[in-house]
Every structure is written in C-alpha cells, then in structure tokens.
CSV table of C-alpha atoms in Angstrom, one decimal:
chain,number,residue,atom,x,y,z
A,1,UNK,CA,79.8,138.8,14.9
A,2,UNK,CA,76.9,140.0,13.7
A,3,UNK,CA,73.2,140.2,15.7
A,4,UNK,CA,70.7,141.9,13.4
A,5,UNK,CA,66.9,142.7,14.0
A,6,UNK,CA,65.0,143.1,10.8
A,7,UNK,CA,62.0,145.8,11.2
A,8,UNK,CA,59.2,146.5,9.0
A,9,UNK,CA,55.3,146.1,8.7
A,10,UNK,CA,53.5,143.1,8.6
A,11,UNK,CA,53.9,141.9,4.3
A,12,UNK,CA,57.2,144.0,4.2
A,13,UNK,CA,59.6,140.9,3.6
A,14,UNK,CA,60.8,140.7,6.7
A,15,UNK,CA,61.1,136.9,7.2
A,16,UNK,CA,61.8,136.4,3.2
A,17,UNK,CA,64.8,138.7,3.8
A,18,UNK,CA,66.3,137.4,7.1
A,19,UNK,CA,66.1,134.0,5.5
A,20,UNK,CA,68.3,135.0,2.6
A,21,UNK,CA,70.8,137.5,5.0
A,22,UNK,CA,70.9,134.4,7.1
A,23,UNK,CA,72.2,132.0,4.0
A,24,UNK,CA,74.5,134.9,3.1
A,25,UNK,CA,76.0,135.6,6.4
A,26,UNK,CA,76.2,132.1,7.7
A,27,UNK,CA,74.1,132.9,11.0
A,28,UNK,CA,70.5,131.6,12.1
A,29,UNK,CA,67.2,133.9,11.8
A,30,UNK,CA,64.8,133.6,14.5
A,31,UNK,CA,61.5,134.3,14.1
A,32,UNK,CA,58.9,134.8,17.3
A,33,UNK,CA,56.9,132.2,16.1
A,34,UNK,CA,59.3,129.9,15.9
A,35,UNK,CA,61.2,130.4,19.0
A,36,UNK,CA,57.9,129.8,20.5
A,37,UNK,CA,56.9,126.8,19.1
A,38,UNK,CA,60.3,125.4,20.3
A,39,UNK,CA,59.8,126.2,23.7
A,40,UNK,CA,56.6,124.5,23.8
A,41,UNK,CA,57.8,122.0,22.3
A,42,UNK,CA,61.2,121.4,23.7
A,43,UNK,CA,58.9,121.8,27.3
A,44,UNK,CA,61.2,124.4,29.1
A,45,UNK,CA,60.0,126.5,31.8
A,46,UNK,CA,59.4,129.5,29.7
A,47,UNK,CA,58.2,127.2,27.1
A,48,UNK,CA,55.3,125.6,29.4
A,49,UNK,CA,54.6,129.3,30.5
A,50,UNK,CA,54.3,130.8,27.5
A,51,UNK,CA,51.6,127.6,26.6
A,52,UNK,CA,49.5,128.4,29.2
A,53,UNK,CA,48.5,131.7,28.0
A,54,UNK,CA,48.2,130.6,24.3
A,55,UNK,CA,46.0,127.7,25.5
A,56,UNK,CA,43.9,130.0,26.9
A,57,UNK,CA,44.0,132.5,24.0
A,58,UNK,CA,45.6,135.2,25.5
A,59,UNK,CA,49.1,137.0,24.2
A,60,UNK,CA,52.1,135.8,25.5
A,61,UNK,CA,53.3,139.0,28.2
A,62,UNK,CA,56.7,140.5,27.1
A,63,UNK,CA,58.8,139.2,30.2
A,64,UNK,CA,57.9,135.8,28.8
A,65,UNK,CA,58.4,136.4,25.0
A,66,UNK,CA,62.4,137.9,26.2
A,67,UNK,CA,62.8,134.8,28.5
A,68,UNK,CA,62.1,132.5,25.3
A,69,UNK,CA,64.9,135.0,22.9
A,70,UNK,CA,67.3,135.0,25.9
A,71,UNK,CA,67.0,131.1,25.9
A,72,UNK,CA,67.1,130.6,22.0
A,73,UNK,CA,70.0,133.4,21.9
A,74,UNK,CA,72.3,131.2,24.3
A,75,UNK,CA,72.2,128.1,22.0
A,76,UNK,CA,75.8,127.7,20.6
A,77,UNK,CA,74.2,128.3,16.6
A,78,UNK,CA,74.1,132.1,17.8
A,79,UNK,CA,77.4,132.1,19.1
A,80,UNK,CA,78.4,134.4,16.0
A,81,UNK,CA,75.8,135.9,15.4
A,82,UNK,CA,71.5,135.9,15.0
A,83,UNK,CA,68.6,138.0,13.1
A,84,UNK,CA,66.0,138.4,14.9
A,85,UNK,CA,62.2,138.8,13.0
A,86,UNK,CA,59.3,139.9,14.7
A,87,UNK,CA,60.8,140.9,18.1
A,88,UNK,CA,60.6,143.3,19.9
A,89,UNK,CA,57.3,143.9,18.7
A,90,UNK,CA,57.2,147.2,21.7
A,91,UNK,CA,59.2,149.4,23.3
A,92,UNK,CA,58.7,147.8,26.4
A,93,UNK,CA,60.2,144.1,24.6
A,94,UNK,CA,62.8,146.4,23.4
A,95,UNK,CA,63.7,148.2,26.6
A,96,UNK,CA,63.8,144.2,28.2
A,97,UNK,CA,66.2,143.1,25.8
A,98,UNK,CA,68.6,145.5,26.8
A,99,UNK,CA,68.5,145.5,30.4
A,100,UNK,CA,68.6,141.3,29.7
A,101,UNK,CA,72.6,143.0,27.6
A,102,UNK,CA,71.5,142.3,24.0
A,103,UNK,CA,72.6,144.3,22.4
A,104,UNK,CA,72.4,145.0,18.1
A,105,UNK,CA,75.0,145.7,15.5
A,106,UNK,CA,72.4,147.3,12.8
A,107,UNK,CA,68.0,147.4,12.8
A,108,UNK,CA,67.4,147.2,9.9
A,109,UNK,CA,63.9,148.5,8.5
A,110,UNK,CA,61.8,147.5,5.4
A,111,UNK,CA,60.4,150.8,4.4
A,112,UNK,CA,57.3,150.2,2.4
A,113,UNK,CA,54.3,151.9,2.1
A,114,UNK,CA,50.7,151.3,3.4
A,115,UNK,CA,49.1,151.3,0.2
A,116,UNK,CA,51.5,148.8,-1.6
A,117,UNK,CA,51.2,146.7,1.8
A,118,UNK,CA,47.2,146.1,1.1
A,119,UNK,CA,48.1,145.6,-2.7
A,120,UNK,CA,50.7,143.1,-1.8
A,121,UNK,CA,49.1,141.1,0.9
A,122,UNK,CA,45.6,141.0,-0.4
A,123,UNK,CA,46.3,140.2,-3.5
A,124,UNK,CA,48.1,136.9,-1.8
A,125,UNK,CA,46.1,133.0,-2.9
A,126,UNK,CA,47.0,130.2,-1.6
A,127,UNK,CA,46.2,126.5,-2.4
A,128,UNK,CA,43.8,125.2,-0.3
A,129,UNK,CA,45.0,121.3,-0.8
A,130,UNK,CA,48.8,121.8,-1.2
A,131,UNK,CA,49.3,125.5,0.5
A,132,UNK,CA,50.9,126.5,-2.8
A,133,UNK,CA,51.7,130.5,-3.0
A,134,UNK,CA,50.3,132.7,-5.5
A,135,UNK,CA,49.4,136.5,-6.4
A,136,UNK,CA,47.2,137.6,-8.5
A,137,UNK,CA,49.5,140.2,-10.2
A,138,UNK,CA,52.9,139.6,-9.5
A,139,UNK,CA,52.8,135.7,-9.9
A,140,UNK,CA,49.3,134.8,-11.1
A,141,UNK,CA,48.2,131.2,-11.5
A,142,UNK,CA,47.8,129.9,-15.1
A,143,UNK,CA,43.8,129.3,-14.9
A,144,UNK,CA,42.2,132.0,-12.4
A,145,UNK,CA,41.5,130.6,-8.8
A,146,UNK,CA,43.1,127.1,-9.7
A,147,UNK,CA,46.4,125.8,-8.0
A,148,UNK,CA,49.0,125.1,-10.7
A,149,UNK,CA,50.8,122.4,-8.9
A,150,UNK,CA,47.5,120.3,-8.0
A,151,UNK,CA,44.2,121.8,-9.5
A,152,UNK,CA,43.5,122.6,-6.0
A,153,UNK,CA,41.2,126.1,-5.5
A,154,UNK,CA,43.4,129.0,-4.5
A,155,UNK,CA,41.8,130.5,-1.2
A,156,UNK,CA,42.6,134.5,0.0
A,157,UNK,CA,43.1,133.3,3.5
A,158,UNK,CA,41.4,136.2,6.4
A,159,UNK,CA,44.9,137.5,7.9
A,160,UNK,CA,45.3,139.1,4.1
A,161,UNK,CA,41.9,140.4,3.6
A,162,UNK,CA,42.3,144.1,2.8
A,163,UNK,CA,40.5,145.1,6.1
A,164,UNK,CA,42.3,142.7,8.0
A,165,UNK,CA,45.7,144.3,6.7
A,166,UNK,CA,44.6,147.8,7.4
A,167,UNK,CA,44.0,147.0,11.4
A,168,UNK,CA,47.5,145.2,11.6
A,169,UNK,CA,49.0,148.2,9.7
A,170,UNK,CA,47.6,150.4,12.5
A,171,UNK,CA,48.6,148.3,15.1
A,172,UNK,CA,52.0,148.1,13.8
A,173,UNK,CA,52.1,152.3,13.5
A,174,UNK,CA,51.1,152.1,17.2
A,175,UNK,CA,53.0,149.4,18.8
A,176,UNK,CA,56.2,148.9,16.7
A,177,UNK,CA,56.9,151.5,14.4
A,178,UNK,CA,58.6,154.1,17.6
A,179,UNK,CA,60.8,151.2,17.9
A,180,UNK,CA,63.0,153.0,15.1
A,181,UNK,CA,63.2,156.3,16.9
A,182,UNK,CA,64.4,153.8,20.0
A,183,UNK,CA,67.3,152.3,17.7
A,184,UNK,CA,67.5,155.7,15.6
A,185,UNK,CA,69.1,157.0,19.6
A,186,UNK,CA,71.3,154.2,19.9
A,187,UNK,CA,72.8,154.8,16.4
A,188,UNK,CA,72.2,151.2,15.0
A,189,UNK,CA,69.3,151.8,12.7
A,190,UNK,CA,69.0,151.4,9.0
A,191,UNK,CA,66.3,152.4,7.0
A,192,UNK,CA,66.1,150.3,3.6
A,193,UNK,CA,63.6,150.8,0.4
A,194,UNK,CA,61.4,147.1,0.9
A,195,UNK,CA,59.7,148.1,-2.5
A,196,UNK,CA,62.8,148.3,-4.7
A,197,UNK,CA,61.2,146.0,-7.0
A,198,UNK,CA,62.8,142.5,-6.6
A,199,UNK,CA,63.6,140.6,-3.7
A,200,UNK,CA,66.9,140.3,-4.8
A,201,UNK,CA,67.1,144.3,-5.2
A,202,UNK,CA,66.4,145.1,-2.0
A,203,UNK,CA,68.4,141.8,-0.6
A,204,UNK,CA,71.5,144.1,-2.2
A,205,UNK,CA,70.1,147.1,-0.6
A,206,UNK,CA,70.4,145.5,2.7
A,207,UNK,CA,73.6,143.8,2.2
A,208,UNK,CA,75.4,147.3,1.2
A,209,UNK,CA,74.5,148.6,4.3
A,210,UNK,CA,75.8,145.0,6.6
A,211,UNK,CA,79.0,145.4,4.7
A,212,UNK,CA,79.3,149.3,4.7
C-alpha cells in the first residue's frame, strides 16, 4: 500500500513524475483536473456541484474539491494504493483530507528553483495544429517556430509566458508551499532535487526514497 502526494511548483514535473511512479508502482495517479472532469462527467452530486461554479467561472471551494478525491479515492483501482498531483493545493484542503482519514505514506516534493521554473516553462512551444511539444533549448524544433511532425507554427501558449509563470510561482509560495512544513510535522515528507538533470535522474531520486 502505498498513497503518495507529489508536491512542487507549477513546471516542476509533478504530473511527468507521478505518471512514471504510477507505471513503476502499479497504482493510479490522480490529478485535480482529472478527477474533476470525471465528476462532471460521470454527473455525480459533487460532480454537478463542482460544474456549477466552473460554469460560472468561479474556483471550485475546497469542501467540494475533497468530496470529488474522497469519491475518486473509494474506487476499487486505489484499493492499493494512489498519487495524488495537484491536491491539496492549501492547508485548509490538506487539514480536510485528514479529518475525511486520508492519510499519506510519503509527500514528496520537487525542489526546483524559481529561476529555472521561468527558464523551463517559458521556453515551452507547442504546435498550434497538432499540440506537438517543444522547447527551445532543451528539445528545439529542427526549423525555428515550425512543428516538426506537421509544419504547423509552434505557439508559446499565455499560462507559460514568463510573467504569467512568475504570478503562479507567487501564488504557489503563498498558498501551497506551507503545505511541506504541514507534512514536515507529520513526518511523511520528502524533499527531492526536481532539476537533477534528466527525468529519469530524478525519477531514481524519487524511487530511492519510496523504497528506502
């Protein structure tokens, strides 16, 4: 049995890493946007809740966000196990989840600095005709601003505009980051290097600390 959450800030890997962990460990990853999208779609009463406030552009309250994780969490794939990626995004989220008795075997958290966080995101392209991923330094297209797969023109899309990075690098600071002194208490959390180099470096990184 293993339930995991996987902590970092926005552009850290979080959801490249719980993808592979998941493979690894046999066990599903569940991301907040995901488990929402279910609920919606699967039209459960959280689910039709949780719709109404994004249909009228407002966040989804925490009470409702840990009714959709308790829902997803009882489904027999976590039975053995579940990480979880992008919740608890608060204290508050975190402080529901326990009195709701879930409870974590490790929190993990992708260190990685602010600086390599703008570098990283903002220098993200994708393909505007077949969403292909790009960067312009670490996995550049072969002709500058054209899509290798489909000639399409490779767009910087706003959510990884430098500025836009910086505000949800502050929010995250504000809102998530005292998570880890909330897990730090409870003895469960791990801090691990997210800019080791490869993904598969700090996939190894992680790993060592699951298995130690």
């Amino acid at each position: 049995m293993m339930k995991l959450i996987f902590l970092g800030p926005p552009g850290a890997g979080k959801g490249t890493q719980a993808a592979i962990v998941s493979k690894k460990l046999g066990i599903p990853s569940v991301s907040t946007g995901d488990m929402l999208r279910a609920a919606v779609k699967e039209g459960t009463k959280v689910g039709l809740e949780a719709k109404s406030f994004m249909d009228a552009g407002k966040l989804v309250p925490d009470e409702v966000i840990i009714g959709i994780v308790h829902e997803r969490l009882d489904k027999p794939d976590c039975a053995k196990g579940f990480i979880l990626d992008g919740v608890p995004r608060t204290l508050a989220q975190a402080d529901a989840l326990e009195k709701a008795g879930i409870a974590f075997d490790h929190v993990i958290s992708l260190e990685v600095h602010d600086e390599a966080i703008v570098e990283r995101m903002s220098g993200r392209r994708v393909c505007n005709k077949c969403g292909a991923p790009f960067h312009v330094a670490n996995n550049p297209p072969k002709v500058e601003g054209v899509c290798d797969a489909c000639g399409g023109e490779l767009i910087q899309r706003v959510d990884d505009k430098a500025e836009t990075v910086r505000h949800r690098l502050e929010v995250y600071h504000q809102e998530t980051e005292p998570l880890k002194s909330f897990y730090q208490e409870r003895g469960v959390l791990d801090l691990v290097p997210g800019d080791l180099g490869t993904i598969e470096e700090t996939t190894a990184a992680i790993m060592k600390v699951l298995e130690a």
